[in-house]
XYZ file of C-alpha atoms in Angstrom:
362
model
C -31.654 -0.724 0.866
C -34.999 0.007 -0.652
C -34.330 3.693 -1.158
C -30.970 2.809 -2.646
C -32.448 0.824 -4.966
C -35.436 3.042 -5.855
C -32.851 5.808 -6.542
C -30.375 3.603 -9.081
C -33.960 2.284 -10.959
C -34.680 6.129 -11.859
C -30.830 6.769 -13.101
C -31.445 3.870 -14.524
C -34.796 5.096 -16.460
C -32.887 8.172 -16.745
C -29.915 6.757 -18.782
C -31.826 5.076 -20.912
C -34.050 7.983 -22.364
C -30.292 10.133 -22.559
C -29.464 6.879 -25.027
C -32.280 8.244 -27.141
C -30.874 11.956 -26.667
C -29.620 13.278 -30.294
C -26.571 15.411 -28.217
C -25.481 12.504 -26.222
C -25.165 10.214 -29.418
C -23.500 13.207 -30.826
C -20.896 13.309 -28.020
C -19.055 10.062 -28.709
C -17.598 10.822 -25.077
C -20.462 11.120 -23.013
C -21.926 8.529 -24.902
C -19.565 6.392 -23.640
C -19.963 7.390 -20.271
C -23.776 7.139 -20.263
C -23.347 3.515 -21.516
C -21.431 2.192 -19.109
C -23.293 3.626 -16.268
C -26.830 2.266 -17.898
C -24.376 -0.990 -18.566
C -23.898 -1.317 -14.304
C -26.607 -0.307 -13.359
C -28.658 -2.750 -15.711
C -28.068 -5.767 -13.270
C -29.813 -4.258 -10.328
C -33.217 -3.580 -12.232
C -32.600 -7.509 -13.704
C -32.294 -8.364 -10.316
C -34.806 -6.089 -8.706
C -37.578 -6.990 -11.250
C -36.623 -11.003 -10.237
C -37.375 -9.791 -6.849
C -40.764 -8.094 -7.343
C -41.493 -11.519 -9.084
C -40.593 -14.289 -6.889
C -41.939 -11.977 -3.960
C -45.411 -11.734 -5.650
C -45.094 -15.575 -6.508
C -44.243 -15.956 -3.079
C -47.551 -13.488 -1.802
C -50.009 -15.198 -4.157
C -48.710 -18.682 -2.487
C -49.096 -17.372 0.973
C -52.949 -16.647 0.080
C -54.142 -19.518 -1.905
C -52.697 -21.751 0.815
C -55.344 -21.743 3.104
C -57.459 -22.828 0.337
C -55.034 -25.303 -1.267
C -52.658 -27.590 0.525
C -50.728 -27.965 -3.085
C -49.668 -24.252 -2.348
C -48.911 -24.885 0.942
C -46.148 -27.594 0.034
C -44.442 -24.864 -2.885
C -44.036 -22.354 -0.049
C -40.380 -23.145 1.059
C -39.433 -23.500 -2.334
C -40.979 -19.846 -3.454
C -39.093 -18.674 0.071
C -35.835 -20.068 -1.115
C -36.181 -18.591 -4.596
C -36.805 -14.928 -2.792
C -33.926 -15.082 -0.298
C -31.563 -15.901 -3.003
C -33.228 -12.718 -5.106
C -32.545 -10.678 -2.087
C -28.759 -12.136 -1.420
C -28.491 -11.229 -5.302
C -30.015 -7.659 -5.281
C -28.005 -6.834 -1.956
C -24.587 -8.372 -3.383
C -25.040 -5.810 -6.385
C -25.718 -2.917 -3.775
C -22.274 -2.883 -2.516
C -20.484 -0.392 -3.157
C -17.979 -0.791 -6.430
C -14.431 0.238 -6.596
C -14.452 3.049 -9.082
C -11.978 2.135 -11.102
C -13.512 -1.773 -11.323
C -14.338 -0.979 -15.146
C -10.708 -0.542 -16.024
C -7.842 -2.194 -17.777
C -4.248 -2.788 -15.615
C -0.971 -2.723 -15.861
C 0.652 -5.416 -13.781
C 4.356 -5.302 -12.810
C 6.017 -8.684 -11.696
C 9.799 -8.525 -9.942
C 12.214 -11.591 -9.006
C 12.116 -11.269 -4.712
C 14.566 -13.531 -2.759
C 15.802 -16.590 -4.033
C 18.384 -15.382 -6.955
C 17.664 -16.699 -10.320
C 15.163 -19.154 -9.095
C 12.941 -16.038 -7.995
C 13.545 -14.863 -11.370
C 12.381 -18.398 -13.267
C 9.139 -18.126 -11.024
C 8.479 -14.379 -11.982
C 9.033 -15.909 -15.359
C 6.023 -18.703 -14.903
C 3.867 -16.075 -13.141
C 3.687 -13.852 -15.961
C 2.841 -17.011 -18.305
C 0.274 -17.532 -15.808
C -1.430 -14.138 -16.238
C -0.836 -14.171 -20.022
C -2.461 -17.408 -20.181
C -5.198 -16.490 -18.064
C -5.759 -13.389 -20.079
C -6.167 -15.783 -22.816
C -8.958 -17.795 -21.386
C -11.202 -14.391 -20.488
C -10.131 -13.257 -23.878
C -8.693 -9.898 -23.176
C -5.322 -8.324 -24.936
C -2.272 -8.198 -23.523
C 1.001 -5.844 -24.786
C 4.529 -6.331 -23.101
C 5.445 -2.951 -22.078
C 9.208 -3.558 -20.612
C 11.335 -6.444 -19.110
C 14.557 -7.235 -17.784
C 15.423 -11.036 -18.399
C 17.247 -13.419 -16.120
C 20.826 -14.672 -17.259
C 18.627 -18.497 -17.552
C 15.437 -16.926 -18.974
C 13.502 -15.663 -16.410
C 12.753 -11.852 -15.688
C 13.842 -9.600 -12.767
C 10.931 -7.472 -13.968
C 8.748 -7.252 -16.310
C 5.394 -4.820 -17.252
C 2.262 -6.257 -18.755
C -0.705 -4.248 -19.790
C -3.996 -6.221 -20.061
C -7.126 -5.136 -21.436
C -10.352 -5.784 -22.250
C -11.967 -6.112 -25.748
C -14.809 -3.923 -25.611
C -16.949 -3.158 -22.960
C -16.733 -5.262 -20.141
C -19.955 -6.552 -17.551
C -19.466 -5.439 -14.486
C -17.259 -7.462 -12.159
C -15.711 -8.765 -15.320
C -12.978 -5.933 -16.440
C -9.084 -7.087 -16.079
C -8.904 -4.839 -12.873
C -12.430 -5.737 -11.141
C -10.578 -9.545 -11.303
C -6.306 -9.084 -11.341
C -6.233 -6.271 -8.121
C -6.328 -8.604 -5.863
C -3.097 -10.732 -7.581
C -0.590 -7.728 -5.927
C 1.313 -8.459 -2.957
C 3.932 -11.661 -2.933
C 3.951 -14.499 -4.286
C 5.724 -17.688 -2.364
C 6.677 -20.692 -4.475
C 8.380 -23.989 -2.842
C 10.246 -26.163 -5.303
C 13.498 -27.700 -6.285
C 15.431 -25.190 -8.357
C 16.963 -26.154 -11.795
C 19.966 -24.760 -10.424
C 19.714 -27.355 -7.318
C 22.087 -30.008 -7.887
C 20.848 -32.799 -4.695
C 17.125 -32.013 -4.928
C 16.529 -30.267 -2.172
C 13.103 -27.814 -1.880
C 13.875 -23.881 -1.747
C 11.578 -21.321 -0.875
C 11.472 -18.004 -3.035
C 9.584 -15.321 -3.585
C 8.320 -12.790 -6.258
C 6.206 -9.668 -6.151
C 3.460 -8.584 -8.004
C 1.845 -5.070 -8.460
C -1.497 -4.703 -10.268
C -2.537 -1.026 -11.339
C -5.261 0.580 -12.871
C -4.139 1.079 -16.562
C -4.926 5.782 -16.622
C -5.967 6.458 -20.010
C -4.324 9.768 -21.016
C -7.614 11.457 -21.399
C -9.209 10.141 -18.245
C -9.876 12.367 -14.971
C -6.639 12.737 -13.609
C -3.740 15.103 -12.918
C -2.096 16.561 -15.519
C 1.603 15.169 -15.111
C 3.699 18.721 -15.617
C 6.481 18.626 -17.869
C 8.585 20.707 -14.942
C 7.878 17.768 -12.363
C 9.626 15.341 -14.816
C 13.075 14.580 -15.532
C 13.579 12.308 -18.477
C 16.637 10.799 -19.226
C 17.829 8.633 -22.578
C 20.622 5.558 -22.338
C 21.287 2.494 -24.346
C 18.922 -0.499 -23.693
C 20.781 -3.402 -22.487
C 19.463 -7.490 -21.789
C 20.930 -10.510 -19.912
C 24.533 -9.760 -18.181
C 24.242 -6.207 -19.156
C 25.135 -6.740 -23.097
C 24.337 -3.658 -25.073
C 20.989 -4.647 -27.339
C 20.716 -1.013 -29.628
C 23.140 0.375 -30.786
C 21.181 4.056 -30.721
C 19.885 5.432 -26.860
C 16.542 4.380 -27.640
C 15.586 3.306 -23.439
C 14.215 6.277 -21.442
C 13.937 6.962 -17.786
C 11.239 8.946 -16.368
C 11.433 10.189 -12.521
C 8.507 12.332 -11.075
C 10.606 14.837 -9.079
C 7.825 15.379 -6.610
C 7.364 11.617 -5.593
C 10.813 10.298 -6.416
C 8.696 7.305 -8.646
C 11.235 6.469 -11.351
C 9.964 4.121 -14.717
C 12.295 2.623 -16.921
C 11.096 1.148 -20.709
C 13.354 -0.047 -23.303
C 12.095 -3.133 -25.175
C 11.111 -1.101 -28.074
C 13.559 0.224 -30.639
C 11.940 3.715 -30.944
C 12.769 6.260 -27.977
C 9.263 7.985 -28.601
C 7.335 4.664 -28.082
C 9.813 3.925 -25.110
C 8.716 7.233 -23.568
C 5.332 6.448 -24.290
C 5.371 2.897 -22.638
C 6.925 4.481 -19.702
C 4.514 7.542 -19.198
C 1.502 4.831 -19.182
C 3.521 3.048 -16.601
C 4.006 6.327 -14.593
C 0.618 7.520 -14.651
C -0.661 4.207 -13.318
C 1.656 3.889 -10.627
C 0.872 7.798 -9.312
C -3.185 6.860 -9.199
C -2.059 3.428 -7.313
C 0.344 5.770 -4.658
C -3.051 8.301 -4.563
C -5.629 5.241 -3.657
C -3.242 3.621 -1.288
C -3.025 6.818 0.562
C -6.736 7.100 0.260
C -7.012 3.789 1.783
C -4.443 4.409 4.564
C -6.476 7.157 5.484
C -9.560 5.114 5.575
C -8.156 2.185 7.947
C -11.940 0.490 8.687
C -12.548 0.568 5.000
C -8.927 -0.420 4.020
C -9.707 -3.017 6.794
C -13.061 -4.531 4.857
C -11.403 -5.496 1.862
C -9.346 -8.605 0.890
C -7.422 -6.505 -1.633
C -4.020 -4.958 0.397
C -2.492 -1.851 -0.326
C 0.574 -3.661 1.445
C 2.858 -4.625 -1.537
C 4.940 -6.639 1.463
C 1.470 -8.935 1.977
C 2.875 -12.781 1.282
C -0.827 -13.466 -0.525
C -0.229 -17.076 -2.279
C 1.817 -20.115 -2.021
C 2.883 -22.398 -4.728
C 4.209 -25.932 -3.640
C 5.228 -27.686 -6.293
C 5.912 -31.206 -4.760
C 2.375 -31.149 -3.235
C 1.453 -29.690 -6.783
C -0.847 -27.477 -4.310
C -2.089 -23.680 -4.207
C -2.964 -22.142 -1.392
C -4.322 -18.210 -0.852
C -3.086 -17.293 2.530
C -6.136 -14.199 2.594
C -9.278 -16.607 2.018
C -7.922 -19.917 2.864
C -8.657 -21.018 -0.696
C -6.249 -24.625 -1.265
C -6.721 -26.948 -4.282
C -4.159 -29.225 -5.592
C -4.525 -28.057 -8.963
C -1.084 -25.754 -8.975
C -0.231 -26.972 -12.718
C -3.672 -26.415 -14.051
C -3.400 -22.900 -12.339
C -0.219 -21.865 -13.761
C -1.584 -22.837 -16.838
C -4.150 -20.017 -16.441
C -6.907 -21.303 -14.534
C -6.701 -19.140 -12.113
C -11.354 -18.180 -12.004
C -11.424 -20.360 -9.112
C -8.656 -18.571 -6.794
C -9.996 -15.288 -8.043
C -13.404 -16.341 -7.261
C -12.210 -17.195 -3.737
C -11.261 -13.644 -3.179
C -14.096 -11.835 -4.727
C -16.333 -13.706 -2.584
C -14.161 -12.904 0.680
C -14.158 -8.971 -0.290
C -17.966 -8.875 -0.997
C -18.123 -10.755 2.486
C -16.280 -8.316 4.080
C -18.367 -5.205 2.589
C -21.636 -7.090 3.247
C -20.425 -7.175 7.317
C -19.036 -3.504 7.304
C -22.488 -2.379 5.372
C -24.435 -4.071 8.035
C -22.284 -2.935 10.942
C -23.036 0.844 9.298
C -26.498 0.350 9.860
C -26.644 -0.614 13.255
């Protein structure tokens, strides 16, 4: 760990004199990136410079309590204070996910259950939108398909940060692990004697692909893009001009559909986002299929199948099937509180890297 953290102090030194450099202020691109390295990497020097501190609090202690019993009695407290610098420093360590900085796009769809499954994909996206809210970060509806009674039997959702985000803190470093399905036990509105149903919806989070980030080139040839009229609830024609667009990607079969806006080019454009962010998803998940002891450390599934989270609505109870997180908060929740269940799972994954690091270094 110490040469780990020796190395990331000089980047870090490094970084911060390249701040200083006349071409990289110049280059409003690597300026960027050079930022938000120096940004990540500035919590391990915090926390390696709290270190060094309590340690030589700690030392000095150790010393002056043969001569002192008053020093003698601060001991377990300076001992507690440097464990907890250590824990800190060694939580920072872990690897990150490289994409932990970026904004997502995240797909809902109504499961089993009919129209009720289409109601809850409805209060799930209020969920996320409300929650986005809270952290303060943007959200734009990209495409949806509404339920005859209101809900959705899909809808797309970008969410984004404002600004530069801490790390840990970005929309996908918080929403990835939200994919897999979603289980919620209630009495329909459509249930005439008041008895509980179980249904289901599915959610997929994805890293939102910038067009001008490091990734491959989607090639006119591999696409086949197709125009139709947009239609809503009971298949009703809404435009009157073929303004929806279909995309496929010929060489993975992946097909993306927008048509909530009344221009074809911003249609296409909504869509392409969509595309390129489901393509990087299909690339890690085959990454981490390949990888099945590191797939196997993390909370986060690449198993879109995964029943994650249970809503119970008479109980008004949550429960997160992957951490064993349960509070009977569910309306609270679904009103966007969601840091707590989150929190649950961050803390399980880090848990899980911690073990796997450790196991490395046997």
């Amino acid at each position: 760990m110490l040469e780990s953290v020796e190395s990331l102090l000089a980047e870090h030194a490094r970084l911060e004199a390249s701040l200083a450099d006349p071409d990289v202020i110049g280059d409003p691109d690597r300026l960027r990136d050079v930022n938000r390295r120096y940004a990540g990497l500035t919590p391990v020097v915090t926390a390696q410079r709290e270190l060094d501190s309590a340690s030589g609090d700690l030392e000095a202690a150790r010393e002056l309590a043969a001569e002192d019993a008053a020093f003698a009695e601060e001991l377990p407290v300076l001992e507690e204070a440097v464990a907890t610098a250590e824990d800190r420093l060694r939580r920072l360590l872990i690897p990150r996910d490289p994409d932990d900085d970026r904004d997502v796009i995240l797909e809902i769809k109504a499961g089993e259950g009919g129209e009720e499954s289409a109601l809850f994909a409805g209060d799930l996206l209020r969920m996320y939108l409300r929650h986005a809210e809270k952290r303060g970060w943007r959200t734009e509806l990209l495409d949806s398909t509404e339920s005859d009674l209101g809900g959705y039997k899909d809808v797309r959702v970008a969410v984004s940060a404002k600004g530069a985000s801490e790390p840990g803190t970005a929309p996908w470093a918080r929403l990835k692990y939200e994919g897999g399905v979603h289980r919620v036990q209630r009495v329909p509105v459509t249930e005439s004697q008041g008895r509980i149903h179980t249904s289901a919806a599915g959610v997929w989070v994805m890293p939102d692909i910038e067009d001008t980030a490091d990734v491959d080139v989607l090639h006119p040839n591999d696409l086949k893009i197709d125009v139709y009229r947009s239609s809503g609830p009971g298949g009703q024609s809404v435009n009157t001009t073929d303004s929806a667009v279909r995309i496929t990607h010929l060489p993975t079969g992946t097909v993306v559909s927008c048509q909530n806006e009344k221009s074809q080019l911003q249609n296409k454009e909504s869509a392409m986002r969509v595309l390129r962010a489901r393509l990087h998803q299909m690339a890690m998940e085959e990454a981490a299929a390949e990888a099945k002891e590191a797939r196997a450390s993390q909370v986060r599934t690449v198993d879109r199948s995964e029943r994650i989270r249970t809503y119970n609505f008479p109980e008004n109870r949550i429960s997160d099937h992957r951490t064993g997180f349960k509070a009977n908060r569910l309306d609270a929740v679904l009103d966007g509180d969601l840091d707590a269940v989150v929190d649950s799972a961050v803390q399980a994954d880090e848990e899980a890297r911690l073990a796997a690091l450790a196991g490395e270094g046997e």
